[in-house]
């Protein structure tokens, strides 16, 4: 039995680039616009700010942003879950970026750069199995760097002509030695990779093993293999220590920025190494290292939206013990809900469509943690054994996995399932109950083991690393664990699905739709969220929010459903079945989450009595609630005009304040366009601006227009 130390996520200050006067201005006091941030940020206005003058003042101000991340990773952290198994790729990519741009003509270091040529193309060429090629490339790179080190013997201390040359030669020498250490780290990683790969295959294969006996501990083997990884990390840290002390200012100016960029990349690699070491014990814990771990996996159909992804029609109990999958029971959600005897109060949003609360409606809150706790509690109230965690996944996950493994054959179907037809075929089978009245979701029971089998036999599990970041960004995977160490890991990976708690003076928006129409019409819905923000000279912030929903079911969609029925030998498309599969009215309960105590001033497209203003105690946010009904082929609009509960303060010298805004996307949502434009009173100027999406400038307005597939952050320094 191994002791696993608990550690919490590290707090970081993230550097970023942002636009000033159509140029890129870099600072350590800014928000990272290249990565989506799911947490609020604090502003520290302490440094001299460059002046700009597009819709901005020409005054010089002594202020700038410092957005501090609040213990929540951005998109780049999500892939680190798989880097535990594939960590060797990090030094490869780092080396590639580290040396790629450098073109120093001095023959003394050309051997070092030649060595890098053997490494730089490895990441894109690695297919998950060519371990010998990887190892040989590292060995070759290491030998060439050793050669470079020998060739610059006369650069050693005491052999310099003058102090200037001494500093230059030492910097070059340290650069070469640092690269040599990185290749040594890569050799350590390369030695461990085949073992980690084989262990990972054993985990995946165990899903379909009939005999669930445990002959050896996979987590113990993984821990043993990780020792070489740790040796590699030590080399990375030594390389970083060497480079961090180098004096790049002595180099010619044309090389200084390149070397500094290389230094920054190595620092990032070192930080990543530290983080993986920190969370690796939690990874083992998740796989049932010391104790078996049991998870409730819930499959969400986002063609019928819920606050978290979609309707929970089925699920699976997934149990790990020493790294093996020892249980993988797929079930219909109504099997569970039918056994709940305790009368639990129903969330109001569902009062009109159901009489009792079950696991199927547990995901009413946009908070992944709250919805997961609801699901676990209701599951246990059905008399089932408790779980250590809950995982939500939606149809997008299945579609992306099918895109990797290719089409699959299910014995009960005449045609193969692929990523293009999967969700509609599944919905047709379930709603027509082709698999039987008592088990309409049998197709998922058949499909799940096939997916695991193909991932193992065709060795395509490695490709999952390519889709994981996008699935995390779109919140198509959300996980929660009552085990603190594992929950911290989920938070680090960005899959905890937390709703941010806005700062005292932070504007916030999240539009959450819950289908109450009892059909799959959300598949055909397109949504546009357009918010116009005006900041007055007194600092009053007024938001004009328009939600436009379009129902795009048409003759072509009907023709496609008829084709599915014919190709898969399914029942004919009756008028009633057509309504259920998407032609019916789309009816949603809409919750518009805004800062607490925001004041609704005006409503258009709805009568005043059709709007409810409520307070969510769990999220500490105000929300406006209404219903929107959209018929096939039509559009509906609702406009909310409201003021934030806070004002910007332009009274203090130098008469500036910060406008911070975050919009969070609904987990699992698709086909939503987000537009935000900001206009100012003529007396006001923008001194600084930054965003996680590209900023546009139209008619003296700052504007963002983007698909809302991730959270978006925006910051401005506004003043007179």
XYZ file of C-alpha atoms in Angstrom:
720
model
C 0.000 0.000 0.000
C 1.449 3.287 -1.096
C 0.972 6.639 0.534
C -0.231 9.295 -1.876
C 0.535 12.830 -0.912
C -2.271 15.337 -1.477
C -1.375 18.494 -3.276
C -3.399 21.441 -4.456
C -3.160 23.167 -7.857
C -0.407 25.691 -8.249
C -1.226 29.347 -8.665
C 0.328 31.114 -11.612
C 0.646 34.514 -13.164
C 0.155 34.037 -16.877
C 1.849 36.235 -19.475
C -0.099 37.290 -22.545
C -0.093 39.403 -25.607
C -2.762 41.930 -26.475
C -3.385 44.536 -29.118
C -2.569 48.196 -28.744
C -3.015 50.465 -31.717
C -3.071 47.434 -34.045
C 0.265 46.197 -32.708
C 1.205 43.458 -30.298
C 2.383 44.732 -26.943
C 3.872 42.161 -24.575
C 3.821 42.454 -20.824
C 3.950 40.254 -17.782
C 0.942 42.082 -16.391
C -1.679 40.882 -18.842
C -4.198 38.168 -19.565
C -3.263 35.236 -21.809
C -5.373 35.814 -24.916
C -4.215 32.550 -26.457
C -5.887 30.358 -23.852
C -9.480 30.318 -22.619
C -9.737 31.179 -18.951
C -12.552 29.863 -16.822
C -11.844 31.897 -13.713
C -12.182 35.545 -12.803
C -9.099 37.740 -12.673
C -7.976 40.536 -10.428
C -6.463 43.759 -11.733
C -3.288 45.281 -10.397
C -2.813 48.750 -11.885
C 0.737 49.481 -10.889
C 2.994 49.873 -13.930
C 3.536 52.517 -16.580
C 1.213 51.959 -19.521
C 2.001 52.746 -23.150
C -0.286 55.300 -24.697
C -2.487 54.511 -27.683
C -4.958 56.448 -29.734
C -7.417 54.511 -31.890
C -10.564 55.067 -29.820
C -8.229 55.732 -27.010
C -6.684 58.619 -25.190
C -3.232 59.979 -26.024
C -2.622 60.667 -22.340
C 0.117 58.721 -20.587
C -1.209 56.829 -17.577
C 0.524 54.888 -14.869
C -1.689 51.843 -15.028
C -1.725 48.411 -16.604
C -3.445 45.106 -16.165
C -2.352 42.188 -14.097
C -4.832 39.382 -14.517
C -4.112 36.762 -11.897
C -5.441 33.308 -12.538
C -7.656 31.958 -9.755
C -6.515 28.352 -9.534
C -8.158 27.177 -12.711
C -6.292 26.019 -15.792
C -6.971 27.242 -19.276
C -7.289 25.093 -22.355
C -3.584 24.212 -22.582
C -3.770 22.299 -19.283
C -6.473 19.936 -20.460
C -4.127 17.762 -22.543
C -1.852 17.121 -19.559
C -4.078 14.256 -18.493
C -2.649 12.255 -21.386
C 0.837 13.669 -21.053
C 1.242 11.515 -17.958
C 1.411 8.646 -20.429
C 3.017 10.640 -23.268
C 5.231 13.078 -21.415
C 8.182 12.545 -23.689
C 6.420 14.591 -26.371
C 6.877 17.757 -24.329
C 10.661 17.941 -24.578
C 10.399 17.057 -28.259
C 8.079 19.940 -29.010
C 10.025 22.240 -26.701
C 13.291 21.446 -28.474
C 11.623 21.978 -31.813
C 10.409 25.469 -30.863
C 13.575 26.066 -28.875
C 15.925 25.863 -31.842
C 13.793 26.033 -34.930
C 14.110 29.780 -35.522
C 17.801 30.062 -34.713
C 20.110 30.459 -37.703
C 23.479 31.275 -36.165
C 26.224 31.038 -38.752
C 29.032 30.408 -36.297
C 30.345 26.925 -37.126
C 31.077 26.303 -33.459
C 27.380 25.694 -32.721
C 26.234 24.308 -36.055
C 26.681 20.773 -34.743
C 24.261 21.586 -31.952
C 21.633 22.808 -34.391
C 22.222 19.802 -36.659
C 21.370 17.611 -33.691
C 18.090 19.391 -33.287
C 17.166 18.538 -36.879
C 16.967 14.892 -35.751
C 14.428 15.807 -33.102
C 12.225 18.595 -34.393
C 10.031 16.457 -36.677
C 9.427 13.680 -34.149
C 6.127 14.934 -32.636
C 4.244 15.066 -35.925
C 5.735 11.750 -37.113
C 5.071 9.791 -33.927
C 2.221 7.311 -34.434
C 2.081 5.726 -31.006
C 4.159 2.640 -31.830
C 7.447 3.710 -33.472
C 9.368 3.697 -30.193
C 12.695 2.584 -31.687
C 12.702 5.528 -34.119
C 12.069 7.942 -31.251
C 14.834 6.471 -29.122
C 17.356 6.472 -31.981
C 16.608 10.120 -32.762
C 17.221 11.090 -29.157
C 20.462 9.109 -29.119
C 21.594 10.743 -32.365
C 20.736 14.215 -31.100
C 22.599 13.571 -27.880
C 25.720 12.386 -29.705
C 25.756 15.450 -31.940
C 25.386 17.762 -28.963
C 28.264 15.974 -27.240
C 30.282 16.578 -30.396
C 29.350 20.254 -30.332
C 30.413 20.433 -26.700
C 33.823 18.979 -27.558
C 34.259 21.315 -30.518
C 34.018 24.361 -28.285
C 36.706 23.223 -25.839
C 38.467 26.576 -26.283
C 35.405 28.376 -24.928
C 36.028 27.003 -21.452
C 36.852 29.421 -18.600
C 40.341 30.904 -18.860
C 40.559 30.656 -22.633
C 38.906 33.982 -23.543
C 40.480 36.933 -25.277
C 38.414 39.536 -23.462
C 35.460 39.851 -21.114
C 32.945 40.466 -23.891
C 33.933 37.323 -25.786
C 33.989 35.444 -22.520
C 30.332 36.244 -21.862
C 29.297 35.440 -25.426
C 31.128 32.132 -25.489
C 29.776 31.141 -22.077
C 26.221 31.872 -23.192
C 26.665 29.755 -26.332
C 28.285 26.983 -24.308
C 25.438 26.979 -21.792
C 22.945 26.845 -24.655
C 24.603 23.741 -26.105
C 24.846 22.046 -22.692
C 21.212 22.819 -22.014
C 20.218 21.152 -25.282
C 22.334 18.139 -24.393
C 20.501 17.815 -21.077
C 17.167 17.954 -22.882
C 18.136 15.102 -25.179
C 19.233 13.118 -22.124
C 15.817 13.789 -20.639
C 14.274 12.591 -23.890
C 16.240 9.350 -23.667
C 14.794 8.741 -20.208
C 11.303 9.443 -21.520
C 11.902 7.246 -24.567
C 12.976 4.335 -22.370
C 9.767 4.573 -20.350
C 7.355 5.118 -23.203
C 7.023 1.496 -24.432
C 6.240 0.347 -20.892
C 3.666 3.091 -20.345
C 2.106 2.358 -23.725
C 1.765 -1.357 -22.927
C 0.261 -0.596 -19.518
C -2.260 1.774 -21.091
C -3.284 -0.939 -23.559
C -3.831 -3.331 -20.667
C -6.170 -0.808 -19.027
C -8.222 -0.463 -22.231
C -8.262 -4.210 -22.927
C -9.554 -4.911 -19.421
C -12.909 -3.332 -20.390
C -13.761 -6.424 -22.457
C -12.054 -9.096 -20.372
C -14.505 -11.665 -19.087
C -12.119 -12.750 -16.342
C -11.759 -9.835 -13.950
C -9.098 -11.411 -11.760
C -6.053 -9.236 -11.064
C -2.723 -10.978 -11.632
C -0.538 -7.895 -11.303
C -1.047 -4.273 -10.348
C -1.037 -2.023 -13.398
C -0.816 1.077 -11.207
C 2.301 -0.339 -9.512
C 3.863 -0.952 -12.921
C 2.915 2.545 -14.004
C 4.472 3.980 -10.867
C 7.667 2.047 -11.511
C 7.851 3.264 -15.119
C 7.327 6.804 -13.915
C 10.679 6.718 -12.109
C 12.478 7.122 -15.442
C 10.144 9.986 -16.249
C 11.181 11.639 -13.004
C 14.840 11.218 -13.958
C 14.011 12.997 -17.182
C 12.317 15.766 -15.231
C 15.520 16.260 -13.234
C 17.417 16.790 -16.495
C 14.783 19.281 -17.643
C 15.137 21.244 -14.416
C 18.935 21.233 -14.649
C 18.692 22.475 -18.227
C 16.361 25.250 -17.145
C 18.641 26.294 -14.262
C 21.538 26.569 -16.694
C 19.653 28.642 -19.255
C 17.963 30.852 -16.659
C 21.382 32.164 -15.568
C 22.603 32.862 -19.110
C 23.236 36.483 -20.053
C 21.532 36.821 -23.430
C 22.113 40.583 -23.518
C 25.705 40.002 -24.626
C 24.514 38.379 -27.858
C 23.868 40.313 -31.078
C 20.426 41.930 -31.021
C 19.143 39.790 -33.891
C 19.599 36.711 -31.682
C 18.561 38.024 -28.286
C 14.789 37.651 -28.738
C 15.202 34.150 -30.127
C 17.262 33.005 -27.164
C 14.899 34.689 -24.711
C 11.951 32.924 -26.347
C 13.821 29.642 -26.002
C 14.384 30.418 -22.331
C 10.661 31.042 -21.817
C 9.761 27.743 -23.471
C 12.137 25.865 -21.238
C 10.654 27.545 -18.171
C 7.199 26.455 -19.322
C 8.464 22.899 -19.741
C 9.941 22.959 -16.250
C 6.682 24.209 -14.763
C 4.780 21.501 -16.603
C 7.186 18.867 -15.313
C 6.577 20.030 -11.752
C 2.818 19.930 -12.233
C 2.786 16.428 -13.701
C 4.861 15.188 -10.786
C 2.376 16.864 -8.455
C -0.724 15.283 -9.986
C 0.615 11.856 -10.906
C -0.329 10.344 -7.512
C -3.903 11.564 -8.053
C -3.896 9.865 -11.456
C -2.934 6.583 -9.808
C -5.593 7.128 -7.149
C -8.199 7.674 -9.854
C -7.269 4.297 -11.375
C -7.821 2.506 -8.069
C -4.229 2.270 -6.858
C -4.765 1.934 -3.119
C -8.524 1.422 -3.100
C -11.017 0.485 -5.852
C -12.612 3.592 -7.381
C -16.178 3.559 -8.649
C -17.621 6.166 -11.064
C -21.112 6.905 -12.310
C -20.763 7.751 -16.019
C -23.825 9.489 -17.473
C -24.433 9.743 -21.222
C -26.080 13.029 -22.196
C -28.031 13.588 -25.414
C -27.421 17.252 -26.230
C -30.064 17.081 -28.969
C -32.368 17.613 -25.977
C -30.554 20.273 -23.968
C -30.094 20.413 -20.232
C -28.018 22.861 -18.189
C -25.231 20.275 -18.292
C -25.133 18.958 -21.859
C -28.420 17.138 -22.423
C -31.016 14.597 -21.384
C -29.454 11.766 -19.362
C -30.994 8.713 -20.996
C -28.460 6.087 -19.957
C -25.314 5.556 -17.980
C -22.604 3.166 -16.913
C -20.906 2.111 -13.724
C -17.156 2.116 -14.289
C -14.945 0.644 -11.588
C -11.141 0.631 -11.450
C -8.992 -1.573 -9.262
C -5.187 -1.462 -9.551
C -5.630 0.058 -12.998
C -8.001 -2.585 -14.336
C -11.586 -1.883 -15.372
C -13.337 -4.413 -13.173
C -16.917 -3.290 -13.810
C -18.565 -1.604 -16.812
C -22.297 -2.071 -16.506
C -24.368 0.037 -18.964
C -27.951 0.767 -17.875
C -31.090 2.621 -18.912
C -31.647 5.643 -16.656
C -35.237 4.618 -15.994
C -33.999 1.388 -14.386
C -32.503 3.593 -11.680
C -35.190 6.266 -11.427
C -37.923 3.648 -11.111
C -36.359 2.477 -7.853
C -36.246 5.870 -6.129
C -38.926 5.686 -3.447
C -38.041 8.851 -1.543
C -40.019 11.860 -2.703
C -37.310 14.442 -3.374
C -38.406 18.043 -4.139
C -38.304 18.663 -7.893
C -36.347 21.592 -9.410
C -38.912 24.138 -10.553
C -37.700 24.085 -14.146
C -39.053 20.528 -14.486
C -42.360 20.923 -12.626
C -44.375 21.163 -15.842
C -42.945 18.033 -17.493
C -42.444 15.443 -14.744
C -43.862 14.537 -11.371
C -40.777 13.201 -9.653
C -37.068 13.946 -9.589
C -34.642 11.325 -10.830
C -31.084 10.951 -12.050
C -32.335 11.826 -15.565
C -32.991 15.398 -14.386
C -30.085 15.723 -11.964
C -28.154 18.038 -14.297
C -30.442 21.050 -13.880
C -27.614 23.305 -12.608
C -24.939 24.683 -14.973
C -22.401 23.861 -12.256
C -20.780 20.491 -12.947
C -20.088 19.943 -9.261
C -23.677 20.639 -8.167
C -25.234 18.491 -10.912
C -22.786 15.648 -10.243
C -23.564 15.668 -6.522
C -27.283 15.563 -7.355
C -26.756 12.563 -9.635
C -24.696 10.657 -7.064
C -27.259 11.322 -4.321
C -30.241 10.251 -6.437
C -28.375 7.161 -7.635
C -27.803 6.101 -4.034
C -31.453 6.827 -3.162
C -32.338 4.189 -5.746
C -30.649 1.661 -3.472
C -27.433 1.466 -5.456
C -23.911 1.347 -4.092
C -22.289 4.754 -3.599
C -19.762 6.135 -6.087
C -16.488 8.022 -5.776
C -17.255 10.333 -8.655
C -19.564 11.262 -11.519
C -18.600 11.801 -15.167
C -20.850 13.446 -17.777
C -20.119 12.867 -21.461
C -22.276 13.829 -24.428
C -22.826 12.716 -28.024
C -19.928 14.829 -29.248
C -17.500 12.550 -27.406
C -18.878 9.452 -29.156
C -18.806 11.215 -32.515
C -15.185 12.317 -32.146
C -14.078 8.853 -30.996
C -15.874 7.268 -33.969
C -14.047 9.731 -36.190
C -10.788 8.231 -34.921
C -11.621 4.503 -34.933
C -13.767 4.585 -38.069
C -17.158 3.038 -38.704
C -18.296 0.181 -36.494
C -20.596 -2.732 -37.107
C -23.395 -3.563 -34.667
C -24.934 -6.988 -35.193
C -28.529 -5.776 -34.901
C -28.102 -3.110 -37.614
C -27.774 -3.679 -41.390
C -25.494 -0.669 -41.873
C -22.385 0.490 -40.047
C -22.397 3.397 -37.579
C -19.993 6.279 -38.200
C -19.327 9.731 -36.766
C -21.617 11.408 -39.287
C -24.777 9.375 -38.713
C -24.289 8.265 -35.122
C -26.420 10.714 -33.153
C -29.409 10.687 -35.511
C -29.384 6.913 -35.923
C -29.166 6.551 -32.157
C -32.076 8.950 -31.603
C -34.171 7.193 -34.262
C -33.559 3.775 -32.717
C -34.319 4.977 -29.202
C -37.439 6.971 -30.043
C -38.859 4.273 -32.343
C -37.975 1.678 -29.695
C -36.635 -0.643 -32.367
C -34.530 -2.464 -29.792
C -37.583 -3.250 -27.717
C -39.929 -1.478 -25.369
C -38.032 -2.712 -22.319
C -34.526 -1.831 -23.524
C -34.621 0.986 -26.096
C -31.003 1.994 -25.412
C -29.514 -1.429 -26.091
C -27.525 0.043 -28.973
C -25.302 1.925 -26.495
C -24.723 -1.286 -24.558
C -23.513 -2.898 -27.777
C -21.514 0.085 -29.008
C -19.443 0.832 -25.889
C -17.455 -2.452 -25.752
C -16.893 -2.273 -29.527
C -15.285 1.153 -29.129
C -12.919 -0.097 -26.422
C -12.091 -3.188 -28.469
C -11.170 -1.163 -31.559
C -9.128 1.289 -29.521
C -7.095 -1.633 -28.144
C -6.814 -3.892 -31.203
C -6.060 -1.131 -33.688
C -3.901 0.711 -31.150
C -5.710 3.992 -31.753
C -6.061 5.068 -28.145
C -3.064 7.364 -28.605
C -5.101 9.492 -31.033
C -7.487 10.387 -28.200
C -4.916 12.956 -27.124
C -5.681 14.965 -30.261
C -9.400 15.363 -29.493
C -9.248 15.802 -25.728
C -8.448 19.565 -25.682
C -11.391 20.485 -27.938
C -13.776 18.286 -25.960
C -12.628 19.943 -22.736
C -12.935 23.452 -24.165
C -16.514 22.776 -25.293
C -17.298 21.146 -21.918
C -18.321 17.877 -23.550
C -16.611 16.068 -20.648
C -17.274 17.083 -17.049
C -16.112 15.143 -14.004
C -16.438 15.420 -10.236
C -15.068 13.325 -7.397
C -15.758 13.421 -3.682
C -12.107 12.377 -3.229
C -10.324 15.714 -2.836
C -7.099 14.599 -4.495
C -8.945 13.330 -7.584
C -11.200 16.402 -7.706
C -8.076 18.588 -7.717
C -6.836 16.592 -10.701
C -10.127 17.170 -12.547
C -9.866 20.879 -11.794
C -6.293 20.953 -13.080
C -7.412 19.278 -16.304
C -10.208 21.797 -16.752
C -13.030 19.232 -16.678
C -14.611 20.167 -13.338
C -17.312 22.291 -15.000
C -17.288 24.986 -12.331
C -19.256 28.196 -12.736
C -17.044 31.148 -11.856
C -17.782 33.400 -8.923
C -17.447 36.913 -10.418
C -15.464 39.560 -8.619
C -17.194 42.501 -6.984
C -16.888 44.620 -10.151
C -16.952 42.022 -12.911
C -19.593 41.816 -15.625
C -20.761 38.273 -16.285
C -23.088 36.409 -18.646
C -24.167 32.820 -19.179
C -27.260 31.793 -21.147
C -28.527 28.357 -20.096
C -31.212 26.526 -22.091
C -33.212 23.576 -20.786
C -35.442 21.743 -23.242
C -38.987 21.207 -21.976
C -40.469 20.154 -25.311
C -39.808 16.433 -24.911
C -38.236 16.091 -28.366
C -34.844 16.187 -30.091
C -35.368 19.495 -31.901
C -32.266 21.079 -30.344
C -30.295 19.249 -33.055
C -31.758 21.718 -35.564
C -31.538 24.876 -33.445
C -29.152 27.769 -34.102
C -28.690 30.447 -31.461
C -27.234 33.949 -31.530
C -26.422 35.807 -28.316
C -25.836 39.495 -29.047
C -24.990 41.844 -26.194
C -24.419 45.579 -26.629
C -22.703 47.246 -23.680
C -22.660 50.998 -23.119
C -20.503 52.711 -20.502
C -21.668 56.215 -19.569
C -19.498 59.111 -18.372
C -20.810 58.410 -14.861
C -19.590 54.794 -15.094
C -23.049 53.231 -15.459
C -22.891 49.939 -17.392
C -25.994 49.095 -19.444
C -26.276 45.782 -21.294
C -28.742 45.197 -24.111
C -28.915 41.421 -24.598
C -30.742 39.860 -27.556
C -31.238 36.098 -27.784
C -32.261 34.874 -31.225
C -33.209 31.226 -31.760
C -33.791 29.682 -35.203
C -35.446 26.293 -35.832
C -33.892 24.891 -39.037
C -35.843 21.669 -39.510
C -36.916 21.573 -43.156
C -37.727 19.257 -46.059
C -34.066 18.284 -46.421
C -33.939 17.251 -42.755
C -37.080 15.151 -43.187
C -35.605 13.510 -46.276
C -32.492 12.602 -44.270
C -34.590 10.935 -41.551
C -36.477 8.919 -44.168
C -33.140 7.812 -45.641
C -31.907 6.703 -42.200
C -35.045 4.648 -41.693
C -34.604 2.943 -45.050
C -30.861 2.303 -44.770
C -31.053 0.916 -41.250
C -34.315 -0.984 -41.728
C -36.070 1.114 -39.066
C -39.805 1.802 -38.690
C -41.275 4.380 -41.125
C -41.138 8.054 -40.206
C -44.640 8.693 -38.903
C -45.875 12.251 -38.253
C -45.578 11.702 -34.500
C -42.075 10.245 -34.761
C -41.055 13.141 -37.013
C -42.112 15.615 -34.312
C -40.128 13.756 -31.665
C -37.018 13.580 -33.843
C -36.945 17.315 -34.468
C -39.867 18.690 -36.439
C -41.858 19.532 -33.324
C -41.889 22.916 -31.614
C -38.686 23.721 -29.780
C -39.593 24.837 -26.275
C -36.861 25.829 -23.831
C -36.669 27.351 -20.402
C -33.997 30.054 -20.651
C -31.956 31.283 -17.707
C -29.841 34.391 -18.267
C -27.222 34.488 -15.505
C -25.868 37.968 -14.708
C -24.038 39.611 -11.768
C -25.964 39.426 -8.494
C -28.484 42.269 -8.065
C -28.408 43.341 -11.710
C -31.451 45.498 -12.516
C -33.753 44.568 -15.411
C -34.857 47.829 -17.054
C -36.696 46.713 -20.182
C -37.897 43.595 -22.012
C -38.870 43.113 -25.659
C -40.357 40.043 -27.336
C -42.053 38.963 -24.101
C -44.636 40.395 -21.763
C -43.304 41.604 -18.451
C -45.237 38.939 -16.555
C -43.492 36.224 -18.629
C -40.119 37.152 -17.131
C -39.063 36.000 -13.671
C -36.144 37.573 -11.830
C -34.538 35.064 -9.491
C -31.484 34.536 -7.339
C -29.442 31.324 -7.511
C -28.173 30.736 -3.988
C -25.866 27.929 -5.099
C -24.107 30.111 -7.674
C -24.567 33.522 -6.024
C -25.894 34.965 -9.295
C -29.067 36.700 -10.416
C -30.875 35.241 -13.424
C -33.770 36.204 -15.666
C -35.959 33.265 -16.602
C -38.470 32.877 -19.418
C -39.643 30.362 -22.023
C -39.009 30.577 -25.754
C -41.076 28.505 -28.185
C -39.834 28.256 -31.771
C -41.659 26.442 -34.543
C -39.845 24.672 -37.389
C -38.718 27.179 -40.007
C -39.182 30.178 -37.707
C -37.121 32.504 -35.511
C -37.799 33.991 -32.093
C -36.122 36.948 -30.388
C -36.140 38.157 -26.805
C -34.319 41.307 -25.674
C -33.245 42.087 -22.105
C -31.972 45.542 -21.116
C -30.329 45.614 -17.698
C -27.785 47.515 -15.610
C -24.997 45.967 -13.623
C -25.130 46.477 -9.830
C -21.795 48.322 -9.909
C -20.444 51.402 -11.672
C -16.992 52.291 -12.900
C -15.333 55.044 -10.898
C -13.719 57.853 -12.898
C -13.483 60.319 -9.995
C -10.106 59.281 -8.638
C -6.923 60.542 -10.250
C -6.012 59.502 -12.987
C -9.755 59.091 -13.661
C -9.683 55.521 -14.967
C -11.252 52.198 -14.012
C -11.323 48.624 -15.237
C -14.135 46.922 -17.116
C -13.857 43.125 -16.859
C -16.263 40.757 -18.602
C -16.644 36.967 -18.792
C -19.142 34.918 -20.756
C -19.343 31.178 -20.070
C -20.602 28.736 -22.661
C -23.263 26.191 -21.719
C -21.680 22.744 -21.282
C -22.165 20.647 -24.401
C -23.868 23.427 -26.367
C -23.433 23.609 -30.135
C -24.230 26.107 -32.870
C -24.205 29.257 -30.729
C -22.792 32.542 -32.027
C -21.732 35.167 -29.493
C -21.425 38.862 -30.337
C -20.433 41.609 -27.924
C -19.950 45.262 -28.774
C -18.895 47.993 -26.348
C -19.576 51.678 -26.872
C -18.447 54.579 -24.669
C -19.701 58.011 -23.817
C -17.837 60.562 -26.022
C -16.066 61.850 -22.925
C -14.444 58.437 -22.318
C -11.457 56.724 -23.897
C -10.001 53.217 -23.810
C -6.426 53.173 -22.559
C -5.882 49.410 -22.649
C -7.735 46.412 -24.051
C -7.305 42.664 -24.126
C -9.394 39.607 -24.888
C -9.217 35.831 -25.258
C -10.864 36.345 -28.673
C -9.902 38.668 -31.507
C -11.105 42.233 -31.033
C -12.644 44.137 -33.927
C -13.302 47.859 -34.308
C -16.494 49.029 -36.006
C -18.101 52.474 -35.821
C -16.028 53.481 -32.788
C -17.062 50.299 -30.995
C -14.981 47.429 -29.666
C -16.481 44.170 -30.864
C -16.111 40.415 -30.458
C -17.838 37.942 -32.794
C -17.171 34.249 -32.239
C -18.619 30.789 -31.972
C -19.329 30.308 -28.286
C -17.471 27.012 -27.895
C -15.484 28.102 -24.836
C -15.470 30.786 -22.161
C -14.437 34.282 -23.293
C -12.718 36.978 -21.208
C -12.439 40.677 -22.010
C -10.686 43.505 -20.148
C -10.557 47.266 -20.734
C -8.999 50.216 -18.943
C -11.486 53.048 -19.447
C -11.201 56.658 -18.385
C -11.490 60.363 -19.170
